Amino acid sequence: MKYHLLSKEELIMNHNSPCFGGFGNPKEINYCAPLQQLIDEHPSLLAKMAEFNQLVLSYESSNSVEDWNDAINNLHLKITAFIEELEPHSDREEDILFEMMVKYIGREGGPIAVMEYEHNTAKLNLKEFMDKVESIKNEKKIITKDEALTIFRHLKIVYMTLTDHFMKEENILFPMAEQMLSDDEKIELSNKFAQLV
């Protein structure tokens, strides 16, 4: 396989492309209120994800867990609280922000396609976890460690997907939206966010 070494001009061009986050330092951008709201919602979601991921890791490495149903129930409580906070956040992005950005950058093969794929991956794995826990409770099934660890994989996927996803939003998608949306569209975004509360 041959490798193409990038010239200085190509490196500069790539650095300035939207996919390289060429909007300056995202932390220095003065975002409109609705975009800032989405950014401000991330720390709490990240904290909840870190908490459930840490719990999964501690269960995986533990040799002292006697009741794996109890372990699953502990995680179920945390995931229920996480989903309650995640759903309105992702609704604001999917139903409003992404749809406004599609007019400019399309849906296929670009950042919106990636964002929607990652949303779907997280939602699917959260649903799989919740469905399996529901089934265990309904059947009053006693769970083994191996069964529990298989179920926990869904949460590890959610953690990895959304941790990376939030970083992409903050470094690429939100700066892109701030630059591309008109003042009127930003007002419309704000109004539509308010209607979702």
XYZ file of N, CA and C in Angstrom:
591
model
N 0.844 -1.192 0.000
C 0.000 0.000 0.000
C 0.882 1.246 0.000
N 0.608 2.184 -0.887
C 1.392 3.418 -0.952
C 0.738 4.485 -0.101
N 1.568 5.262 0.571
C 1.067 6.360 1.411
C 1.378 7.683 0.734
N 0.440 8.586 0.798
C 0.624 9.917 0.224
C 0.952 10.881 1.354
N 2.145 11.448 1.313
C 2.514 12.437 2.323
C 1.886 13.770 1.951
N 1.204 14.373 2.899
C 0.528 15.643 2.629
C 1.533 16.779 2.528
N 1.302 17.644 1.545
C 2.136 18.851 1.435
C 1.721 19.845 2.504
N 2.537 20.877 2.689
C 2.218 21.919 3.675
C 0.871 22.562 3.351
N 0.606 22.806 2.048
C -0.648 23.435 1.629
C -1.847 22.540 1.959
N -1.676 21.216 1.715
C -2.766 20.280 2.016
C -3.032 20.206 3.517
N -1.958 20.248 4.311
C -2.124 20.232 5.763
C -2.883 21.456 6.232
N -2.544 22.620 5.676
C -3.239 23.859 6.047
C -4.694 23.782 5.630
N -4.945 23.271 4.409
C -6.313 23.154 3.923
C -7.112 22.194 4.809
N -6.513 21.049 5.152
C -7.202 20.084 6.008
C -7.462 20.667 7.387
N -6.502 21.411 7.897
C -6.668 22.006 9.226
C -7.840 22.984 9.245
N -8.087 23.609 8.097
C -9.160 24.599 8.037
C -10.489 24.004 7.563
N -10.528 22.709 7.320
C -11.781 22.113 6.857
C -12.721 21.885 8.032
N -14.045 21.882 7.787
C -15.008 21.657 8.870
C -14.758 20.347 9.603
N -14.279 19.338 8.891
C -14.049 18.043 9.536
C -12.835 18.057 10.447
N -12.026 19.085 10.343
C -10.857 19.198 11.208
C -11.115 20.187 12.330
N -12.338 20.669 12.424
C -12.665 21.619 13.477
C -12.035 22.974 13.215
N -11.986 23.389 11.962
C -11.310 24.624 11.614
C -12.117 25.877 11.896
N -12.790 25.936 13.034
C -13.610 27.099 13.379
C -12.957 27.897 14.502
N -11.653 27.675 14.703
C -11.001 28.296 15.842
C -11.222 27.433 17.078
N -10.838 27.959 18.209
C -11.009 27.223 19.465
C -12.487 27.221 19.850
N -13.124 26.035 19.908
C -14.561 25.977 20.232
C -14.901 26.627 21.575
N -13.927 26.617 22.499
C -14.182 27.189 23.828
C -14.233 28.723 23.788
N -13.735 29.298 22.709
C -13.713 30.761 22.593
C -14.880 31.295 21.759
N -15.707 30.409 21.224
C -16.837 30.840 20.396
C -17.956 31.347 21.296
N -18.542 32.463 20.900
C -19.686 33.014 21.634
C -20.958 32.431 21.002
N -21.454 31.339 21.593
C -22.590 30.620 21.013
C -23.911 31.322 21.306
N -24.866 31.141 20.386
C -26.227 31.590 20.648
C -26.798 30.730 21.790
N -27.844 31.226 22.438
C -28.380 30.577 23.647
C -28.751 29.098 23.446
N -29.455 28.720 22.359
C -29.838 27.302 22.229
C -28.642 26.367 22.056
N -27.617 26.801 21.302
C -26.425 25.963 21.147
C -25.672 25.873 22.478
N -25.605 26.993 23.194
C -24.948 26.985 24.501
C -25.701 26.064 25.466
N -27.021 26.028 25.345
C -27.832 25.132 26.185
C -27.425 23.673 25.955
N -27.275 23.285 24.678
C -26.879 21.913 24.365
C -25.503 21.598 24.955
N -24.579 22.541 24.829
C -23.231 22.359 25.389
C -23.309 22.230 26.907
N -24.118 23.079 27.526
C -24.233 23.083 28.993
C -24.888 21.816 29.542
N -25.630 21.110 28.681
C -26.265 19.857 29.116
C -25.292 18.676 29.111
N -24.185 18.828 28.412
C -23.238 17.720 28.301
C -22.574 17.309 29.619
N -22.082 18.240 30.448
C -21.371 17.801 31.671
C -22.189 16.886 32.573
N -23.455 17.190 32.773
C -24.296 16.343 33.620
C -24.480 14.957 33.004
N -24.691 14.917 31.684
C -24.831 13.631 30.994
C -23.523 12.835 31.055
N -22.406 13.519 30.857
C -21.102 12.861 30.932
C -20.838 12.317 32.328
N -21.247 13.069 33.352
C -21.060 12.616 34.734
C -21.867 11.350 35.008
N -23.098 11.323 34.518
C -23.940 10.126 34.702
C -23.354 8.930 33.952
N -22.816 9.185 32.747
C -22.195 8.108 31.981
C -20.947 7.586 32.682
N -20.136 8.497 33.197
C -18.920 8.091 33.908
C -19.289 7.242 35.123
N -20.371 7.619 35.777
C -20.812 6.886 36.967
C -21.261 5.459 36.614
N -22.098 5.323 35.586
C -22.540 3.961 35.270
C -21.421 3.140 34.654
N -20.525 3.791 33.888
C -19.400 3.055 33.312
C -18.451 2.562 34.403
N -18.213 3.389 35.406
C -17.357 2.997 36.519
C -17.959 1.810 37.274
N -19.269 1.838 37.421
C -19.964 0.744 38.094
C -19.820 -0.557 37.284
N -19.980 -0.458 35.968
C -19.806 -1.624 35.095
C -18.390 -2.182 35.251
N -17.388 -1.301 35.201
C -15.996 -1.740 35.313
C -15.725 -2.396 36.661
N -16.298 -1.845 37.711
C -16.082 -2.421 39.046
C -16.749 -3.799 39.150
N -17.918 -3.953 38.543
C -18.570 -5.266 38.538
C -17.741 -6.274 37.735
N -17.225 -5.835 36.585
C -16.447 -6.731 35.726
C -15.214 -7.283 36.447
N -14.580 -6.436 37.242
C -13.331 -6.840 37.889
C -13.544 -7.450 39.280
N -14.796 -7.488 39.726
C -15.080 -7.970 41.078
C -15.238 -9.488 41.127
N -14.697 -10.055 42.201
C -14.908 -11.484 42.464
C -15.800 -11.678 43.676
N -16.339 -10.562 44.173
C -17.109 -10.652 45.425
C -18.605 -10.402 45.248
N -19.045 -10.141 44.005
C -20.477 -9.922 43.779
C -21.201 -11.262 43.913
N -22.156 -11.304 44.809
C -22.914 -12.550 45.022
C -24.264 -12.522 44.310
N -24.825 -11.328 44.181
C -26.167 -11.211 43.587
C -26.084 -10.346 42.324
N -26.023 -11.006 41.162
C -25.900 -10.267 39.900
C -27.210 -9.603 39.508
N -28.322 -10.108 40.017
C -29.598 -9.422 39.790
C -29.583 -8.055 40.468
N -28.985 -8.019 41.660
C -28.874 -6.755 42.393
C -27.990 -5.772 41.620
N -26.908 -6.279 41.049
C -26.001 -5.441 40.248
C -26.748 -4.851 39.053
N -27.527 -5.699 38.385
C -28.310 -5.235 37.232
C -29.343 -4.198 37.659
N -29.983 -4.425 38.799
C -30.977 -3.464 39.291
C -30.349 -2.119 39.631
N -29.133 -2.146 40.207
C -28.420 -0.888 40.497
C -28.164 -0.103 39.225
N -27.700 -0.808 38.198
C -27.443 -0.143 36.917
C -28.741 0.312 36.263
N -29.787 -0.467 36.405
C -31.083 -0.104 35.823
C -31.567 1.241 36.374
N -31.389 1.462 37.666
C -31.789 2.744 38.277
C -30.995 3.899 37.678
N -29.697 3.696 37.533
C -28.838 4.756 36.978
C -29.171 5.030 35.512
N -29.430 3.969 34.763
C -29.732 4.145 33.337
C -31.094 4.803 33.140
N -32.042 4.488 34.001
C -33.365 5.129 33.919
C -33.230 6.640 34.097
N -32.456 7.063 35.090
C -32.231 8.498 35.329
C -31.471 9.129 34.159
N -30.514 8.390 33.608
C -29.730 8.887 32.476
C -30.617 9.101 31.251
N -31.477 8.123 30.957
C -32.363 8.223 29.784
C -33.324 9.404 29.927
N -33.834 9.620 31.134
C -34.750 10.751 31.365
C -34.090 12.084 31.032
N -32.804 12.173 31.274
C -32.072 13.409 30.967
C -31.612 13.448 29.517
N -31.259 12.291 28.967
C -30.738 12.231 27.598
C -31.819 12.491 26.548
N -33.008 11.947 26.752
C -34.049 12.017 25.712
C -34.399 13.438 25.280
N -34.688 14.369 26.218
C -35.002 15.727 25.741
C -33.812 16.400 25.051
N -32.612 16.070 25.506
C -31.399 16.620 24.878
C -31.288 16.134 23.431
N -31.441 14.828 23.234
C -31.311 14.302 21.872
C -32.491 14.718 20.994
N -33.673 14.901 21.587
C -34.824 15.406 20.807
C -34.544 16.804 20.261
N -33.944 17.654 21.089
C -33.619 19.015 20.632
C -32.632 18.972 19.468
N -31.692 18.046 19.556
C -30.705 17.939 18.481
C -31.326 17.339 17.218
N -31.940 16.182 17.353
C -32.447 15.457 16.176
C -33.605 16.173 15.494
N -34.591 16.581 16.277
C -35.829 17.119 15.698
C -35.708 18.571 15.260
N -34.756 19.290 15.854
C -34.685 20.722 15.549
C -33.336 21.100 14.922
N -32.236 20.964 15.677
C -30.933 21.433 15.180
C -30.512 20.696 13.910
N -30.532 19.363 13.948
C -30.074 18.613 12.770
C -30.902 18.966 11.541
N -32.221 19.093 11.738
C -33.101 19.404 10.601
C -32.787 20.786 10.012
N -32.415 21.729 10.861
C -32.065 23.060 10.347
C -30.735 23.021 9.595
N -29.816 22.182 10.070
C -28.496 22.106 9.430
C -28.539 21.331 8.120
N -29.474 20.376 8.010
C -29.598 19.557 6.798
C -29.798 20.435 5.562
N -30.484 21.558 5.727
C -30.736 22.474 4.594
C -29.424 22.958 3.985
N -28.384 23.046 4.804
C -27.098 23.567 4.344
C -26.110 22.480 3.954
N -26.089 21.383 4.702
C -25.024 20.384 4.486
C -25.553 19.011 4.079
N -26.878 18.875 3.955
C -27.444 17.593 3.561
C -27.375 16.571 4.696
N -27.946 15.432 4.429
C -28.016 14.395 5.469
C -27.061 13.241 5.162
N -26.868 12.932 3.888
C -26.121 11.725 3.511
C -24.621 11.954 3.558
N -23.951 11.074 4.261
C -22.485 11.035 4.197
C -21.740 12.149 4.902
N -22.434 13.099 5.500
C -21.755 14.199 6.173
C -21.886 14.107 7.675
N -21.616 15.218 8.369
C -21.662 15.219 9.834
C -23.014 14.807 10.414
N -24.109 15.199 9.761
C -25.432 14.855 10.295
C -25.651 13.341 10.247
N -25.201 12.711 9.167
C -25.324 11.254 9.056
C -24.560 10.566 10.191
N -23.374 11.071 10.493
C -22.562 10.504 11.581
C -23.264 10.706 12.921
N -23.756 11.932 13.146
C -24.433 12.238 14.414
C -25.665 11.350 14.613
N -26.453 11.194 13.548
C -27.670 10.381 13.651
C -27.335 8.909 13.858
N -26.287 8.443 13.197
C -25.864 7.054 13.383
C -25.468 6.811 14.842
N -24.723 7.747 15.420
C -24.277 7.596 16.808
C -25.457 7.693 17.781
N -26.384 8.596 17.517
C -27.610 8.660 18.335
C -28.327 7.307 18.297
N -28.481 6.757 17.088
C -29.196 5.491 16.929
C -28.471 4.340 17.628
N -27.141 4.336 17.545
C -26.345 3.296 18.220
C -26.579 3.348 19.719
N -26.529 4.553 20.289
C -26.737 4.709 21.734
C -28.157 4.303 22.119
N -29.141 4.778 21.357
C -30.542 4.463 21.683
C -30.827 2.970 21.603
N -30.296 2.331 20.558
C -30.511 0.898 20.378
C -29.932 0.112 21.565
N -28.734 0.470 21.990
C -28.095 -0.249 23.093
C -28.758 0.045 24.433
N -29.242 1.264 24.618
C -30.008 1.560 25.839
C -31.300 0.747 25.862
N -31.961 0.662 24.702
C -33.211 -0.111 24.618
C -32.949 -1.595 24.876
N -31.863 -2.121 24.294
C -31.517 -3.531 24.506
C -31.300 -3.810 25.995
N -30.568 -2.920 26.660
C -30.318 -3.093 28.093
C -31.633 -3.073 28.866
N -32.459 -2.066 28.608
C -33.717 -1.919 29.345
C -34.653 -3.105 29.080
N -34.726 -3.558 27.826
C -35.588 -4.694 27.479
C -35.141 -5.972 28.184
N -33.825 -6.184 28.226
C -33.298 -7.390 28.867
C -33.550 -7.375 30.372
N -33.386 -6.205 30.988
C -33.646 -6.089 32.429
C -35.124 -6.333 32.711
N -35.974 -5.764 31.875
C -37.433 -5.956 32.012
C -37.790 -7.444 31.924
N -37.188 -8.117 30.965
C -37.446 -9.545 30.766
C -36.985 -10.364 31.986
N -35.830 -10.017 32.515
C -35.298 -10.704 33.708
C -36.259 -10.539 34.884
N -36.746 -9.303 35.054
C -37.673 -9.038 36.169
C -38.989 -9.785 35.983
N -39.516 -9.759 34.764
C -40.793 -10.430 34.495
C -40.710 -11.941 34.699
N -39.570 -12.508 34.294
C -39.404 -13.959 34.397
C -38.853 -14.382 35.757
N -38.504 -13.360 36.597
C -37.885 -13.638 37.900
C -36.677 -14.569 37.738
N -35.880 -14.257 36.716
C -34.734 -15.091 36.362
C -33.528 -14.747 37.230
N -32.809 -15.766 37.681
C -31.570 -15.554 38.435
C -30.422 -15.472 37.430
N -29.655 -14.381 37.510
C -28.627 -14.088 36.513
C -27.241 -14.517 36.997
N -26.473 -15.093 36.081
C -25.084 -15.449 36.384
C -24.179 -14.264 36.038
N -22.939 -14.337 36.463
C -21.978 -13.274 36.144
C -21.822 -13.129 34.630
N -21.657 -14.245 33.925
C -21.478 -14.183 32.465
C -22.663 -13.520 31.773
N -23.870 -13.840 32.224
C -25.076 -13.223 31.642
C -25.102 -11.727 31.928
N -24.741 -11.364 33.147
C -24.726 -9.940 33.518
C -23.711 -9.175 32.679
N -22.516 -9.747 32.524
C -21.468 -9.055 31.762
C -21.862 -8.893 30.297
N -22.592 -9.867 29.767
C -23.091 -9.751 28.384
C -24.073 -8.587 28.273
N -24.937 -8.455 29.259
C -25.914 -7.352 29.266
C -25.206 -6.010 29.451
N -24.156 -6.001 30.279
C -23.421 -4.754 30.543
C -22.721 -4.216 29.293
N -22.449 -5.105 28.318
C -21.766 -4.647 27.092
C -22.540 -3.527 26.402
N -23.860 -3.590 26.497
C -24.671 -2.527 25.878
C -24.318 -1.164 26.480
N -24.081 -1.137 27.783
C -23.781 0.131 28.454
C -22.377 0.616 28.112
N -21.470 -0.312 27.899
C -20.110 0.085 27.498
C -20.132 0.730 26.114
N -20.972 0.179 25.230
C -21.109 0.757 23.884
C -21.700 2.165 23.978
N -22.723 2.324 24.823
C -23.333 3.654 25.014
C -22.279 4.644 25.508
N -21.516 4.232 26.499
C -20.498 5.116 27.079
C -19.471 5.538 26.025
N -18.922 4.555 25.292
C -17.894 4.876 24.289
C -18.469 5.732 23.165
N -19.666 5.382 22.710
C -20.285 6.107 21.588
C -20.571 7.554 21.957
N -21.212 7.770 23.091
C -21.648 9.133 23.435
C -20.519 10.013 23.959
N -19.512 9.421 24.594
C -18.360 10.227 25.028
C -17.691 10.843 23.806
N -17.467 10.019 22.794
C -16.861 10.482 21.547
C -17.817 11.421 20.796
N -19.087 11.096 20.823
C -20.117 11.873 20.131
C -20.185 13.309 20.664
N -20.196 13.462 21.981
C -20.269 14.803 22.577
C -19.046 15.629 22.182
N -17.885 14.967 22.124
C -16.670 15.681 21.743
C -16.773 16.178 20.299
N -17.309 15.331 19.409
C -17.491 15.747 18.008
C -18.463 16.913 17.914
N -19.540 16.855 18.694
C -20.508 17.950 18.661
C -19.849 19.263 19.090
N -19.091 19.206 20.169
C -18.509 20.437 20.722
C -17.380 20.984 19.857
N -16.666 20.099 19.155
C -15.521 20.541 18.356
C -15.830 20.778 16.888
N -16.902 20.151 16.398
C -17.210 20.274 14.966
C -18.630 20.776 14.718
N -19.629 20.024 15.220
C -21.017 20.305 14.838
C -21.525 21.642 15.365
N -21.334 21.911 16.649
C -21.863 23.153 17.219
C -21.145 24.391 16.648
N -19.799 24.357 16.503
C -19.159 25.513 15.840
C -19.669 25.715 14.414
N -19.907 24.599 13.706
C -20.439 24.678 12.342
C -21.827 25.322 12.351
N -22.669 24.895 13.292
C -24.033 25.442 13.384
C -24.002 26.923 13.718
N -23.134 27.311 14.639
C -23.041 28.727 15.028
C -22.655 29.588 13.842
N -21.779 29.065 13.001
C -21.301 29.817 11.841
C -22.333 29.840 10.706
N -23.044 28.730 10.538
C -23.881 28.612 9.343
C -25.304 29.141 9.517
N -25.868 29.044 10.729
C -27.255 29.472 10.918
C -27.356 30.988 10.983
N -28.391 31.515 10.351
C -28.612 32.966 10.370
C -29.162 33.384 11.737
N -29.182 34.684 11.993
C -29.741 35.190 13.257
C -31.204 34.784 13.397
N -31.951 34.867 12.289
C -33.364 34.464 12.332
C -33.510 32.983 12.658
N -32.640 32.165 12.096
C -32.701 30.732 12.363
C -32.341 30.435 13.824
N -31.430 31.207 14.363
C -31.054 31.014 15.771
C -32.223 31.382 16.694
N -32.975 32.397 16.323
C -34.187 32.756 17.084
C -35.214 31.639 16.959
N -35.367 31.116 15.744
C -36.294 30.003 15.510
C -35.868 28.773 16.325
N -34.565 28.514 16.359
C -34.029 27.407 17.153
C -34.377 27.568 18.619
N -34.187 28.770 19.108
C -34.512 29.086 20.521
C -35.981 28.886 20.816
N -36.836 29.379 19.926
C -38.290 29.250 20.107
C -38.729 27.792 20.098
N -38.153 27.020 19.178
C -38.523 25.603 19.085
C -38.015 24.817 20.295
N -36.845 25.186 20.807
C -36.340 24.544 22.029
C -37.305 24.813 23.188
N -37.773 26.034 23.267
C -38.677 26.427 24.368
C -39.988 25.627 24.303
N -40.435 25.323 23.076
C -41.696 24.578 22.918
C -41.565 23.120 23.340
N -40.325 22.598 23.349
C -40.111 21.189 23.708
C -40.078 20.953 25.212
N -39.970 22.019 25.993
C -39.853 21.867 27.462
C -41.117 21.276 28.032
